[in-house]
PDB file of C-alpha atoms in Angstrom:
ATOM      1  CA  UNK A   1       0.000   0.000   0.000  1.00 42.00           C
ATOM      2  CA  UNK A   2       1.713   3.262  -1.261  1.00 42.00           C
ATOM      3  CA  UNK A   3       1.479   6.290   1.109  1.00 40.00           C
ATOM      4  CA  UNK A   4      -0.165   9.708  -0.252  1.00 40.00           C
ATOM      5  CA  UNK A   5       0.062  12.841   1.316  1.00 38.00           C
ATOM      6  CA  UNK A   6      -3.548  12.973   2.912  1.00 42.00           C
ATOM      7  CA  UNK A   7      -2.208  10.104   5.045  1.00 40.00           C
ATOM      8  CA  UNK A   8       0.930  12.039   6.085  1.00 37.00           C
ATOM      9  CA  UNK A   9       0.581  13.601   9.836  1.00 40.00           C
ATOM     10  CA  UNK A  10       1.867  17.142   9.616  1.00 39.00           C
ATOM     11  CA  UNK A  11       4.965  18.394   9.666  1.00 38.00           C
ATOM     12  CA  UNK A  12       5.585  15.235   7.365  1.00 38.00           C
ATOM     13  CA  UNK A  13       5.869  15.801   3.413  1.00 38.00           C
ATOM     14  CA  UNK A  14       6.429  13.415   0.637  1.00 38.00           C
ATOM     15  CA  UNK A  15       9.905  13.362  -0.735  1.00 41.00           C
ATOM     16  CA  UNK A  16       9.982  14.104  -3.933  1.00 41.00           C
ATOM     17  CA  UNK A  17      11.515  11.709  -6.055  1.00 40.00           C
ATOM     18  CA  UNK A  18      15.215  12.685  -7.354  1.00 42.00           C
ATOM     19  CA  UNK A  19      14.576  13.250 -11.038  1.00 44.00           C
ATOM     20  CA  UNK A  20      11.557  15.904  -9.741  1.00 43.00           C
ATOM     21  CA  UNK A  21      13.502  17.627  -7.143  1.00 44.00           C
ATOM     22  CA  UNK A  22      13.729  21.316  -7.965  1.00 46.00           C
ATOM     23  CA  UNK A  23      16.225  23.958  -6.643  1.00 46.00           C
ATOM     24  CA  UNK A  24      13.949  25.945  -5.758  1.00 48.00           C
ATOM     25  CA  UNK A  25      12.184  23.481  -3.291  1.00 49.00           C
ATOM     26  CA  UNK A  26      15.108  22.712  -1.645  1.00 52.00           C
ATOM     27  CA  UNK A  27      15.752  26.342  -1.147  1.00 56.00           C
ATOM     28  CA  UNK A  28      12.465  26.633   0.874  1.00 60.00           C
ATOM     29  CA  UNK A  29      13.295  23.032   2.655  1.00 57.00           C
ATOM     30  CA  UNK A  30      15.972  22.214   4.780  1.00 54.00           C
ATOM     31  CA  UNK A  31      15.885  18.574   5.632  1.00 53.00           C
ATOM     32  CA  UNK A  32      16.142  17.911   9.201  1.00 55.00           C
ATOM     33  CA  UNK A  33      17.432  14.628  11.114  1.00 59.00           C
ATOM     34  CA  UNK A  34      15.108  11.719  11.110  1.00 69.00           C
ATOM     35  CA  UNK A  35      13.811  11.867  14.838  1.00 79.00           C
ATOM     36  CA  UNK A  36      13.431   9.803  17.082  1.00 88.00           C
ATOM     37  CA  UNK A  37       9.777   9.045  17.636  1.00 90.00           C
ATOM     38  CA  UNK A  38       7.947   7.482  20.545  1.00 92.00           C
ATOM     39  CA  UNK A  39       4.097   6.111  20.060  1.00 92.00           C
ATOM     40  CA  UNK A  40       2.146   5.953  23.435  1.00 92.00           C
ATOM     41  CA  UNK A  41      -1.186   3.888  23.922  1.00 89.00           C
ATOM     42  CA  UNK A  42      -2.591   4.725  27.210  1.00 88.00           C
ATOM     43  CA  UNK A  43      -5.616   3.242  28.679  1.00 82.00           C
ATOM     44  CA  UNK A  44      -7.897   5.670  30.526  1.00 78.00           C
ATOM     45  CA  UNK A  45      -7.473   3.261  33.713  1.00 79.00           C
ATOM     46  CA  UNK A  46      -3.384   4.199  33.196  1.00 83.00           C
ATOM     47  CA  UNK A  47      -3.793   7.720  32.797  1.00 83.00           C
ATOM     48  CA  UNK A  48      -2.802   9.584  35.652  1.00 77.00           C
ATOM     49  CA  UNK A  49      -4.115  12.801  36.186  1.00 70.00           C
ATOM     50  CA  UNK A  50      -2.922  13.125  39.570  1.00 61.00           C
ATOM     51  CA  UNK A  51       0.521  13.480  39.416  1.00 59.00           C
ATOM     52  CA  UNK A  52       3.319  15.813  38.872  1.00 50.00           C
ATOM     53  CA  UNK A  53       5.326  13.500  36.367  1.00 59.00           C
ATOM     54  CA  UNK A  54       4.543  14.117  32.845  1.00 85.00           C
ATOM     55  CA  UNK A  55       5.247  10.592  30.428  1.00 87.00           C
ATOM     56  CA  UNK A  56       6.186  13.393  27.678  1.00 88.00           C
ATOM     57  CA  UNK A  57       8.883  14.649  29.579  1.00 88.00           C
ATOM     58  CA  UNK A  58       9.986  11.563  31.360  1.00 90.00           C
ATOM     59  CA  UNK A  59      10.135   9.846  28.341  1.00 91.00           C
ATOM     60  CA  UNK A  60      12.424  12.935  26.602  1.00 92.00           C
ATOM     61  CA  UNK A  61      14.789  12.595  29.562  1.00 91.00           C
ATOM     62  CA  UNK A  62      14.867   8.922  29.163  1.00 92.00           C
ATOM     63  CA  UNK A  63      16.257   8.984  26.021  1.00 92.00           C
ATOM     64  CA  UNK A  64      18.363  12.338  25.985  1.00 91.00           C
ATOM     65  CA  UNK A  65      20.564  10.070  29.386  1.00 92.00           C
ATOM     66  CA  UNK A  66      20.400   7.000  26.738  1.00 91.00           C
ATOM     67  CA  UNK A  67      21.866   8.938  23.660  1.00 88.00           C
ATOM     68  CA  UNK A  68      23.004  12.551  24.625  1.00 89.00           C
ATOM     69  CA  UNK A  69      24.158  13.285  21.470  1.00 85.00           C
ATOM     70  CA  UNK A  70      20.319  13.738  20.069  1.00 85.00           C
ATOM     71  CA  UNK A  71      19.251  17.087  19.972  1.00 85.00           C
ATOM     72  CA  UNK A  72      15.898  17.502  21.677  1.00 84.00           C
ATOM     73  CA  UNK A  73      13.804  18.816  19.393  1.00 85.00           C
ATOM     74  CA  UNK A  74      14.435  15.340  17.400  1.00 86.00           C
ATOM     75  CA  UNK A  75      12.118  13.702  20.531  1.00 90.00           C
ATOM     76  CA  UNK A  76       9.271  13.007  19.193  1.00 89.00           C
ATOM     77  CA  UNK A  77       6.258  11.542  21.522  1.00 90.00           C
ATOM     78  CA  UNK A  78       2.616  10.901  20.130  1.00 89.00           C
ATOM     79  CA  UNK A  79       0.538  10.180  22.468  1.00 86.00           C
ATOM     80  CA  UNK A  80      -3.207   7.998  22.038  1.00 84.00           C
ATOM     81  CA  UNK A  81      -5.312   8.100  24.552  1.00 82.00           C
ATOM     82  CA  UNK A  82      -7.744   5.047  24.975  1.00 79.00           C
ATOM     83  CA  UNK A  83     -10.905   6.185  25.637  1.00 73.00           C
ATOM     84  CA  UNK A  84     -14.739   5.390  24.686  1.00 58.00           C
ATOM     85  CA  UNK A  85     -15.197   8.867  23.832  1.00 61.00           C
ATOM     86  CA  UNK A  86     -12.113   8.764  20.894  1.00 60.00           C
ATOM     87  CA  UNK A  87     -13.157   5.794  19.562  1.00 61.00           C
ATOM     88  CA  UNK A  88     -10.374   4.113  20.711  1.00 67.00           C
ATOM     89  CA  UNK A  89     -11.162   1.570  23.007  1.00 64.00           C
ATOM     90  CA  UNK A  90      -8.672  -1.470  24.839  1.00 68.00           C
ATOM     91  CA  UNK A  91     -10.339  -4.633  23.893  1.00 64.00           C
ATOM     92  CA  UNK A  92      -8.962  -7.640  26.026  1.00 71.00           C
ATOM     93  CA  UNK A  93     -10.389 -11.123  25.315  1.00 70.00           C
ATOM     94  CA  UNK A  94     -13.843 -11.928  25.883  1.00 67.00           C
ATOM     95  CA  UNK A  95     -14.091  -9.291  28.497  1.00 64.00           C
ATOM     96  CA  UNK A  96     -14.770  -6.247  25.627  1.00 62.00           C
ATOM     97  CA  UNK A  97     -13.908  -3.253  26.299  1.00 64.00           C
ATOM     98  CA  UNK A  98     -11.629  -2.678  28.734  1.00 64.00           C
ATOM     99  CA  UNK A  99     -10.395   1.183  28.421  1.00 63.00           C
ATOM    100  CA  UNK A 100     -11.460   1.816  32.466  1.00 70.00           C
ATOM    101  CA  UNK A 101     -10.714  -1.712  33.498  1.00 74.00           C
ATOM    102  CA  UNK A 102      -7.239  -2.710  32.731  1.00 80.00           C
ATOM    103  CA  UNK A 103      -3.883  -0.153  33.512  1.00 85.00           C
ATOM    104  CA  UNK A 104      -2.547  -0.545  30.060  1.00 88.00           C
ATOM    105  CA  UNK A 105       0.838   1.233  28.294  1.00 92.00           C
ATOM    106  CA  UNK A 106       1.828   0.773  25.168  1.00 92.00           C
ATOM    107  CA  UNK A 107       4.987   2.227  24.116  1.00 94.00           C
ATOM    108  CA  UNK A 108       6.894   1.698  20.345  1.00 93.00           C
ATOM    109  CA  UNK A 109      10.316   3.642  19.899  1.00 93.00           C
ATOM    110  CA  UNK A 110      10.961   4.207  16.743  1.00 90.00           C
ATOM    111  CA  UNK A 111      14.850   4.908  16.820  1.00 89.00           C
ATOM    112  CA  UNK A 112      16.793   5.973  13.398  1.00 84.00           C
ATOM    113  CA  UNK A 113      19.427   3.747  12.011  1.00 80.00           C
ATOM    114  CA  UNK A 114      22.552   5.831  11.484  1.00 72.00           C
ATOM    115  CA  UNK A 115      23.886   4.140   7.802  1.00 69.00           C
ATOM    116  CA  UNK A 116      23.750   0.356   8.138  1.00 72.00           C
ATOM    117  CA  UNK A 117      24.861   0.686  11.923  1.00 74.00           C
ATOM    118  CA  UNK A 118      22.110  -1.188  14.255  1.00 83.00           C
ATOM    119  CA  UNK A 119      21.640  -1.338  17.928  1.00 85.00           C
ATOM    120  CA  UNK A 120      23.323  -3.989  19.526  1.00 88.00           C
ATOM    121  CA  UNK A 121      20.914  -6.272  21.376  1.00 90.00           C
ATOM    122  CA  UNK A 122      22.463  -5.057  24.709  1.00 92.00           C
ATOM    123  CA  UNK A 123      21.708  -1.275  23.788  1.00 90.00           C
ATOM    124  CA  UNK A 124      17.880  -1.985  22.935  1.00 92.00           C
ATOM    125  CA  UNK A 125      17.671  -3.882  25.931  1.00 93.00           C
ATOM    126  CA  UNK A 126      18.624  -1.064  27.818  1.00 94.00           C
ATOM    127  CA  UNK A 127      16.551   1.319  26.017  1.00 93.00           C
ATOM    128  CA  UNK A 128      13.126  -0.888  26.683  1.00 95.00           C
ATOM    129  CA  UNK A 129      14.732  -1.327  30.109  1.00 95.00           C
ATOM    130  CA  UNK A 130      14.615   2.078  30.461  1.00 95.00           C
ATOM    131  CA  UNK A 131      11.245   2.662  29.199  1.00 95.00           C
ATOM    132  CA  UNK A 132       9.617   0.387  31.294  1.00 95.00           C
ATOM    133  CA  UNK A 133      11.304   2.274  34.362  1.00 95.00           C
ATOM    134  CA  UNK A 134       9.972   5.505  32.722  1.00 94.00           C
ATOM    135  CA  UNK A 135       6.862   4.109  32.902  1.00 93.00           C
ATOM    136  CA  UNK A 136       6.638   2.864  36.105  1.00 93.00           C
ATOM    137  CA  UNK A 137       7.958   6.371  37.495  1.00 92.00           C
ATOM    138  CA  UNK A 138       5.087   7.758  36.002  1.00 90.00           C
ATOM    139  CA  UNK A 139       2.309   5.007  36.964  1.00 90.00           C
ATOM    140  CA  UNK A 140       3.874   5.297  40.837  1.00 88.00           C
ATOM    141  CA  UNK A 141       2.237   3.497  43.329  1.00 89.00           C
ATOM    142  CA  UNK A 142       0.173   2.099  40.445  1.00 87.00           C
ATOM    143  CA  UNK A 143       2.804   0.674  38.796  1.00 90.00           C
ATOM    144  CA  UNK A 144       2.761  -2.778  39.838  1.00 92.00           C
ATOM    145  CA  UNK A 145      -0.813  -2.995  38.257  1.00 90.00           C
ATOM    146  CA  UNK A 146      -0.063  -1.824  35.283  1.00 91.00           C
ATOM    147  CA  UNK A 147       0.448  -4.023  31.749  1.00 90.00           C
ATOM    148  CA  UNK A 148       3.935  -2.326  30.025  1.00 94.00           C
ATOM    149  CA  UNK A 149       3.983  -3.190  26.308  1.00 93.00           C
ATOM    150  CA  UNK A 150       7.784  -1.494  24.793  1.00 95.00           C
ATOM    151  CA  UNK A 151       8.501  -2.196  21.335  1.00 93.00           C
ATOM    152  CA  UNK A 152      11.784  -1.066  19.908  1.00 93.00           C
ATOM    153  CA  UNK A 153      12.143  -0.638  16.067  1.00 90.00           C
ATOM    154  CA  UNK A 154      14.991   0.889  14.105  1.00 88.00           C
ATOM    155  CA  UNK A 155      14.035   2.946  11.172  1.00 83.00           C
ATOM    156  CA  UNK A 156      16.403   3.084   8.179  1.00 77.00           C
ATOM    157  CA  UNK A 157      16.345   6.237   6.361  1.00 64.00           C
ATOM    158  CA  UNK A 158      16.577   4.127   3.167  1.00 63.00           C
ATOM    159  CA  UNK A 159      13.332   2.524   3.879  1.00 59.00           C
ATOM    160  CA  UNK A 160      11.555   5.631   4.612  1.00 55.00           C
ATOM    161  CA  UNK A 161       8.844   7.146   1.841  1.00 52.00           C
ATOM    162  CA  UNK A 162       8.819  10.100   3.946  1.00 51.00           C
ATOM    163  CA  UNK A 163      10.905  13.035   4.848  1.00 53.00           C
ATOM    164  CA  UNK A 164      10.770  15.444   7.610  1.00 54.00           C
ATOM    165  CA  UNK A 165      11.461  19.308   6.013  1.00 57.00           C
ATOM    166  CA  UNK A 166      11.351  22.346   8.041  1.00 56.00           C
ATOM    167  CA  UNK A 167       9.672  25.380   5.987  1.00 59.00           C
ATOM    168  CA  UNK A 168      12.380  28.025   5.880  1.00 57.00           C
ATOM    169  CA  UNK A 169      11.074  31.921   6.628  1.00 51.00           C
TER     170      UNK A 169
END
């Protein structure tokens, strides 16, 4: 399935292919690093309104004491809530719906290749390591009842069929 630009989340554009590039779009572009982009699924049971730890920013200084050399506007964290209200609901086996029943977190990092260079296993375990502890800092007390999905994928800029570009004043 091919990606158009309807489906593209702002401030995502398509890349133009090389033989259409013009100089006078890249004048107007700069291309910016690939970030890196975290994906949150929260159940409304796991939400915690309560509490003076924001997952945002403990995720952002999870992953700026992983890799400091990532600037960090190039943290990215989208955030689903799931509620019955969004649409979005939690279902859980025969038991249906389960938004307000089950402490759920979801969390995919989607972390840039640099080249051909991959994480080593060691280095994504200690970034879901890490994420999970984020987590639980957040949940507090809660924390032990609380389901932690972490997903780590590594996105090569190869594979990508989209660019991020920065509109330049």
């Amino acid at each position: 399935m091919e990606n158009t630009h309807d489906s593209v989340p702002p401030p995502y554009v398509a890349r133009p292919p090389p033989a259409q590039a013009s100089s006078s779009s890249s004048s107007r572009y700069r291309t910016l690093p690939q970030p890196v982009t975290y994906i949150v699924w929260m159940s409304g049971k796991a939400f915690r309104s309560f509490t003076s730890h924001e997952l945002p920013a403990i995720l952002e200084s999870t992953h700026k004491a992983f890799d400091p050399s990532i600037p960090t506007s190039s943290i990215r964290i989208i955030t689903h809530f799931l509620h019955n209200n969004d649409g979005a609901w939690l279902h859980v086996g025969g038991s249906g719906d389960a938004t307000m029943k089950v402490r759920y977190v979801r969390i995919v990092a989607e972390v840039p290749m640099v080249g051909n260079i991959r994480l080593s296993l060691e280095r994504k375990q200690e970034l879901m390591a890490r994420i999970v502890t984020a987590v639980e800092r957040y949940e507090g007390k809660k924390a032990k009842e609380t389901e932690i999905d972490v997903v780590v994928r590594e996105i090569s800029s190869e594979d990508e069929h989209w660019v991020r570009r920065q509109v330049l004043s």
